[in-house]
mmCIF file of C-alpha atoms in Angstrom:
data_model
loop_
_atom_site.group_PDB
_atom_site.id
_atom_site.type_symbol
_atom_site.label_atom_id
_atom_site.label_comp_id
_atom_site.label_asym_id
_atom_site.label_seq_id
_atom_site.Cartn_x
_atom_site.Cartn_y
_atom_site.Cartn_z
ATOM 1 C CA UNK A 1 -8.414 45.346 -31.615
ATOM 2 C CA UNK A 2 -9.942 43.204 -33.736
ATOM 3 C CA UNK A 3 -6.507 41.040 -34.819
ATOM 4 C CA UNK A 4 -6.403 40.780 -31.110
ATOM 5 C CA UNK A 5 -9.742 39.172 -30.545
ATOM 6 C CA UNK A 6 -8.990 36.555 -33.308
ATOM 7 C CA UNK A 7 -5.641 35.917 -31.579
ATOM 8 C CA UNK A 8 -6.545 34.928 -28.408
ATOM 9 C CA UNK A 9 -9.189 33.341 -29.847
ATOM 10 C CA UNK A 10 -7.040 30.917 -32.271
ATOM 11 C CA UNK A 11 -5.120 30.270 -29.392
ATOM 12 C CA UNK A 12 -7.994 29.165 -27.102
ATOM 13 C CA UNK A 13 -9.270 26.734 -30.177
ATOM 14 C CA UNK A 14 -5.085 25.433 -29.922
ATOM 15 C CA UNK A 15 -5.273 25.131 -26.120
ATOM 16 C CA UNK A 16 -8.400 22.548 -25.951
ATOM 17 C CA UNK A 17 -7.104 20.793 -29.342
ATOM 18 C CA UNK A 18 -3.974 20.379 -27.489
ATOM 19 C CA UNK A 19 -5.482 18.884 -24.537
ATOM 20 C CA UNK A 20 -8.285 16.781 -26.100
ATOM 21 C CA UNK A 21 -5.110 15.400 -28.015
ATOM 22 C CA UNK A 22 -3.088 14.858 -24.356
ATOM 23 C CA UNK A 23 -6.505 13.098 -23.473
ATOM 24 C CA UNK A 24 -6.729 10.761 -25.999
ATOM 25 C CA UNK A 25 -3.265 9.491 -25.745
ATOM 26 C CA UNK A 26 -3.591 9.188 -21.907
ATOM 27 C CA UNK A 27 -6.965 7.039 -22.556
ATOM 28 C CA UNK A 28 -4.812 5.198 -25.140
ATOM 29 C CA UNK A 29 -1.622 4.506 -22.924
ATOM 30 C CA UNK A 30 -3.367 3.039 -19.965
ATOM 31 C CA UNK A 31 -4.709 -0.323 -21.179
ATOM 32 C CA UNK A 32 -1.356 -0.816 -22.790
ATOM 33 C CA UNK A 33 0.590 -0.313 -19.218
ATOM 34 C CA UNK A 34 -2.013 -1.734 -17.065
ATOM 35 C CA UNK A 35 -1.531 -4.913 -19.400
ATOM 36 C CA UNK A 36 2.671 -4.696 -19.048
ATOM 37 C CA UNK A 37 2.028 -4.512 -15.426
ATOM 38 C CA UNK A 38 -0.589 -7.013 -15.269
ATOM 39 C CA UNK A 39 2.247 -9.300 -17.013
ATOM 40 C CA UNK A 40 5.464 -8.068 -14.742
ATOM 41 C CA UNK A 41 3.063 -9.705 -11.855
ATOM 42 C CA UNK A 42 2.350 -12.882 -13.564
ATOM 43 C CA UNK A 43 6.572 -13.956 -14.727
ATOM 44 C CA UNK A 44 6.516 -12.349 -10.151
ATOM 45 C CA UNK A 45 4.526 -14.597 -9.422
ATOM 46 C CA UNK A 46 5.784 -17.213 -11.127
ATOM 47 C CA UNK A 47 9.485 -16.427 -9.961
ATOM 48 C CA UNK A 48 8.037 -16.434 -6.013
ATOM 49 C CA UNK A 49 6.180 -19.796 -6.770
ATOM 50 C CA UNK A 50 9.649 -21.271 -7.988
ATOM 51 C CA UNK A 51 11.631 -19.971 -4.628
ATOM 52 C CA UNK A 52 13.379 -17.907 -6.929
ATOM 53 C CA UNK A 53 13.054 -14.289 -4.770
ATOM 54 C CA UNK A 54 15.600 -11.910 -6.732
ATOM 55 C CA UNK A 55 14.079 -12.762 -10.232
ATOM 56 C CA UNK A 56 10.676 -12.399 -8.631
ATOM 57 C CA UNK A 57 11.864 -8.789 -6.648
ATOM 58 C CA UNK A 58 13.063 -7.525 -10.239
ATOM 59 C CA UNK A 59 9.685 -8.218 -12.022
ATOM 60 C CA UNK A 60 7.700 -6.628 -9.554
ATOM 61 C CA UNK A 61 10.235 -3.961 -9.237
ATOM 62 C CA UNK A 62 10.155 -3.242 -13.071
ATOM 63 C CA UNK A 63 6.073 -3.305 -12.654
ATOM 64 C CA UNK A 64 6.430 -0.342 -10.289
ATOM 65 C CA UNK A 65 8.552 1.174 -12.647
ATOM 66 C CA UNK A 66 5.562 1.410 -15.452
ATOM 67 C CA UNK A 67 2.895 1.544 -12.790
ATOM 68 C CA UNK A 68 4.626 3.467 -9.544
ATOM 69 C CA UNK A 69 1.274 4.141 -7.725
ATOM 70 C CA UNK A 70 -0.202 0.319 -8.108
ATOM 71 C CA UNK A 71 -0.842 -0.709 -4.469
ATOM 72 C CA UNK A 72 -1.133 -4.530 -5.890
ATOM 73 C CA UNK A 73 2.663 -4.540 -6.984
ATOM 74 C CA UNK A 74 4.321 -2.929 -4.081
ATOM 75 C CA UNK A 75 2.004 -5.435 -2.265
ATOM 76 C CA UNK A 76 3.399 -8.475 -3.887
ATOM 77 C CA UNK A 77 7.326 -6.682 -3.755
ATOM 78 C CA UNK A 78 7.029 -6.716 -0.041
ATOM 79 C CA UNK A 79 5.889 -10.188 0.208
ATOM 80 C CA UNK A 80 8.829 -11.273 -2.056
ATOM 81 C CA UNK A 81 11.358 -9.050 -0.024
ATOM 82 C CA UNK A 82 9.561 -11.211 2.959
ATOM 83 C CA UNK A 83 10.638 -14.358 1.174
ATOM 84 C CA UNK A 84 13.819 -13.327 0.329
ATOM 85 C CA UNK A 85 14.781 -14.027 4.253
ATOM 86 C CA UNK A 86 16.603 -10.313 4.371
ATOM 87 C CA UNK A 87 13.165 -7.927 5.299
ATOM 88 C CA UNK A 88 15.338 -6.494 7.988
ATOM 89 C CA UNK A 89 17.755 -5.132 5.581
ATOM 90 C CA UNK A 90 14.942 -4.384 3.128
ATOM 91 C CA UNK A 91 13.111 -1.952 6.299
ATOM 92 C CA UNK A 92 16.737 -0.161 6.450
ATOM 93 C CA UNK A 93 16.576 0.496 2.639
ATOM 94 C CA UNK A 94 12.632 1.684 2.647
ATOM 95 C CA UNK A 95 13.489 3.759 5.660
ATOM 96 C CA UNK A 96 16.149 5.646 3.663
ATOM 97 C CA UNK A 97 13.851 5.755 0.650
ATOM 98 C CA UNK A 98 11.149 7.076 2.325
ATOM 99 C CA UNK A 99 13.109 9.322 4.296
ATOM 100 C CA UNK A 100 14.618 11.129 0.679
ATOM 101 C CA UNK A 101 11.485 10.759 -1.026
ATOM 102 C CA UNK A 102 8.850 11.357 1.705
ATOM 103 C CA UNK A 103 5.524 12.031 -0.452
ATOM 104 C CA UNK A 104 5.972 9.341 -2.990
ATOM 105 C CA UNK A 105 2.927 6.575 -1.358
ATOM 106 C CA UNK A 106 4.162 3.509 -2.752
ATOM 107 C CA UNK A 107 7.241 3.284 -0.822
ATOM 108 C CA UNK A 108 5.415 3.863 2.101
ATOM 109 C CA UNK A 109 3.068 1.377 1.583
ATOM 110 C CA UNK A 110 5.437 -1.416 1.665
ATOM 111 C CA UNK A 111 7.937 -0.091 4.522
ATOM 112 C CA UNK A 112 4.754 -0.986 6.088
ATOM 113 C CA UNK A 113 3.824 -4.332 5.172
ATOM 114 C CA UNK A 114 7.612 -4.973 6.188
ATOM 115 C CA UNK A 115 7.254 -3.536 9.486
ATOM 116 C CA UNK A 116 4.089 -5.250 10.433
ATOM 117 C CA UNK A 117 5.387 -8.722 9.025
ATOM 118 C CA UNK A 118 8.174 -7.908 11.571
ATOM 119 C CA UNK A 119 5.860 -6.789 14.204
ATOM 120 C CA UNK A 120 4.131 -10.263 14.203
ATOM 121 C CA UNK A 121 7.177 -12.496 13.862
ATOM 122 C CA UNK A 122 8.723 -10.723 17.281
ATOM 123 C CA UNK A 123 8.857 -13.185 20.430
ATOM 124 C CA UNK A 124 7.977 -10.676 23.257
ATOM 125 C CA UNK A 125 4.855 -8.327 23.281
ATOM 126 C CA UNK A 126 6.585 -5.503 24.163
ATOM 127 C CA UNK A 127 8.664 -5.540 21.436
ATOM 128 C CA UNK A 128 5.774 -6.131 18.784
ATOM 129 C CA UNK A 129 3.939 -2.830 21.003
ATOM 130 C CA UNK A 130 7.374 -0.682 19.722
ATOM 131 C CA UNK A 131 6.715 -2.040 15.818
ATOM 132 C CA UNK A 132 3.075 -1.958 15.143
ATOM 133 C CA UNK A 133 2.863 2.197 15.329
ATOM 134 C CA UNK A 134 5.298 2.576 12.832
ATOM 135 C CA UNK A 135 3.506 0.425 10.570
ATOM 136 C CA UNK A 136 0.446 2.253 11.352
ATOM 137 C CA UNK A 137 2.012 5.552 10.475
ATOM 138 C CA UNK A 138 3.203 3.778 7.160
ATOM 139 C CA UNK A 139 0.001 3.362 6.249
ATOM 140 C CA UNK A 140 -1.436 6.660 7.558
ATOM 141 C CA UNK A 141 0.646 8.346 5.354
ATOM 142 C CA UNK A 142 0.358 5.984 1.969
ATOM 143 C CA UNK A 143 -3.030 7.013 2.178
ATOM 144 C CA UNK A 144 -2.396 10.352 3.343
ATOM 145 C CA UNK A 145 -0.230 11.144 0.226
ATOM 146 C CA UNK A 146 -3.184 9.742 -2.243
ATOM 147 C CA UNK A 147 -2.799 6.064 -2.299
ATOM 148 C CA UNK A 148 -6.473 5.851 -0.261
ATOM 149 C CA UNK A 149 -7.232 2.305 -1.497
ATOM 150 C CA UNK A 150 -9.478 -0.694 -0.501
ATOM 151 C CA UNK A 151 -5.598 -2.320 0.059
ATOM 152 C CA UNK A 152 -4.615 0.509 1.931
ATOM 153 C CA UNK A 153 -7.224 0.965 4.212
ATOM 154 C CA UNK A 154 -7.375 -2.929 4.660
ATOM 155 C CA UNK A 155 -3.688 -2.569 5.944
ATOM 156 C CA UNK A 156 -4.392 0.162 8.398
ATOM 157 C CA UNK A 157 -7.272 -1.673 9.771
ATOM 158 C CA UNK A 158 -5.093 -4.402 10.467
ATOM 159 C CA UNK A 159 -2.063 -2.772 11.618
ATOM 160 C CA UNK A 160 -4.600 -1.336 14.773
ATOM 161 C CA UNK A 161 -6.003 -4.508 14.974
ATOM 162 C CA UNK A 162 -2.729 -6.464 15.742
ATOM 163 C CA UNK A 163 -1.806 -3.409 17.918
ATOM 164 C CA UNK A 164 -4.554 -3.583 20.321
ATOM 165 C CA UNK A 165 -4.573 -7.325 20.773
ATOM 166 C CA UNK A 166 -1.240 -7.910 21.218
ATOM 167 C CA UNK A 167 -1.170 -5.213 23.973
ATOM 168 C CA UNK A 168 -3.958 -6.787 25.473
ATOM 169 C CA UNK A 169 -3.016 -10.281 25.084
ATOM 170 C CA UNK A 170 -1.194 -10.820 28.282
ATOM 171 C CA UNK A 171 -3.729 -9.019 30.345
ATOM 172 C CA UNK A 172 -7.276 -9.186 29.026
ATOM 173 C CA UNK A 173 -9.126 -7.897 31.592
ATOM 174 C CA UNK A 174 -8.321 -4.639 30.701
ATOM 175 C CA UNK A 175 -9.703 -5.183 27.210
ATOM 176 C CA UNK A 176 -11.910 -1.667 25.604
ATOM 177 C CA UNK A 177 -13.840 -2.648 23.285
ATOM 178 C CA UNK A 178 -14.293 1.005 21.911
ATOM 179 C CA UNK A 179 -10.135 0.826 21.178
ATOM 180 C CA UNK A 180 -11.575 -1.330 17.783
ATOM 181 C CA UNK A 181 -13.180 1.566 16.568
ATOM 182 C CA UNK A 182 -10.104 2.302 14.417
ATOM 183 C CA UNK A 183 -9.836 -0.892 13.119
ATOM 184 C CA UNK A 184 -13.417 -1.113 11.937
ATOM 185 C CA UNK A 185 -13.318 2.744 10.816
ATOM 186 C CA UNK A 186 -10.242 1.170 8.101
ATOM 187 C CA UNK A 187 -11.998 -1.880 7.541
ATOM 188 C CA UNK A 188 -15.911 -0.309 6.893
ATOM 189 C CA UNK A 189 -13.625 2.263 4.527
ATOM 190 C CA UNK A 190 -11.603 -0.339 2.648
ATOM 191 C CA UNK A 191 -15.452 -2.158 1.773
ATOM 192 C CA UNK A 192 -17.331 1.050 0.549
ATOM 193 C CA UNK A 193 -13.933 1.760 -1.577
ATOM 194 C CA UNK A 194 -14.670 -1.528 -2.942
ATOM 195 C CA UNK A 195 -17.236 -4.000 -1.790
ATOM 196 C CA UNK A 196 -15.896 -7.123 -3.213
ATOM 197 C CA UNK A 197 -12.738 -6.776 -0.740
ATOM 198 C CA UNK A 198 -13.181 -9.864 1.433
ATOM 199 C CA UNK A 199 -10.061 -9.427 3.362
ATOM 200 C CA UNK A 200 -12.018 -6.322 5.008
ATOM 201 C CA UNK A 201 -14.861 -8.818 5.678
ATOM 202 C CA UNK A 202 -12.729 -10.774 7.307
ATOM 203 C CA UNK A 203 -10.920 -8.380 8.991
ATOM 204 C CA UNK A 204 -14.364 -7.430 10.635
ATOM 205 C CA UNK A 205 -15.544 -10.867 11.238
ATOM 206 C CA UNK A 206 -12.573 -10.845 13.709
ATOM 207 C CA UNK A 207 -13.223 -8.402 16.106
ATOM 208 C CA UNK A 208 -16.816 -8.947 16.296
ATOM 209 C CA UNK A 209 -15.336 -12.761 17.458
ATOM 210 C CA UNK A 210 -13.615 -11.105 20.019
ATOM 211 C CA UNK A 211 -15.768 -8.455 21.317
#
């Protein structure tokens, strides 16, 4: 009985070893990834500056590949797929991707940026009214799946706020103000997750001009 006792308790005293160990290494790592991130963005953003949007697609894709969950990368990939003059063909691809690999965020995330950069480039309202809720559910469900960020919510907020005006453009005396609440819901959300977002300030500083 005794032999026993000591057993489980040596291997108690291995288990929290083991994980203080697994802790220090994870506090070690990060620094060192959020810095090769951090410089996968800059030689981006340097490649996108240039015009040069396949150099500047692989840096941010080879961010993601360190840092798969940073909103601020797949942020700047979809801009540079933008760029690249083929989102169309990059929405088909994020489709599939999301479709095989539903509960991964990031992929999400920029399906829709894509969409809603389509959304707003469409001539004819009711075409933009059949884009803007799938970029809404994009976003729903990057956040949904854990990705609930200051960028994320920021994108929601917008993605209803493009929605409602551009169904009400053509006929604004049916205009609701109430139908902002979403909006400002994403937008008062994306601030308290971090209050030096001015995009969200923005964002809000809009609809109050058009209430």
């Amino acid at each position: 009985m005794y032999d026993l006792t000591k057993q489980r308790s040596a291997s108690s005293v291995k288990r929290k070893l083991l994980l203080c160990i697994c802790l220090i290494l994870l506090l070690s790592i990060a620094p060192l990834v959020n810095a090769q991130a951090d410089q996968f963005i800059e030689n981006g953003d340097k490649y996108l500056a240039e015009g040069d949007w396949q150099r500047a697609i692989g840096e941010f894709k080879k961010g993601l590949e360190i840092a798969e969950y940073d909103l601020r990368i797949a942020e700047k990939l979809a801009e540079a797929y933008i760029a690249s003059g083929k989102r169309d063909d990059y929405i088909g691809e994020y489709e599939q991707l999301t479709t095989d690999n539903y509960a991964y965020p990031t992929n999400h995330f920029i399906l829709g940026i894509l969409q809603l950069d389509k959304a707003n480039s469409l001539e004819y309202d009711n075409q933009r009214r059949r884009v803007y809720p799938d970029a809404i559910e994009s976003f729903a469900i990057t956040i949904a799946f854990g990705a609930d960020e200051a960028l994320s919510r920021y994108y929601l907020g917008k993605a209803y706020y493009m929605a409602y005006m551009w169904g009400a453009y053509w006929s604004p005396a049916v205009k609701d103000p109430s139908r902002y609440s979403n909006s400002i819901e994403h937008f008062e959300k994306a601030i308290e997750l971090d209050p030096g977002f001015f995009l969200s300030y923005q964002g809000l500083a809009l609809i109050h001009l058009v209430m």
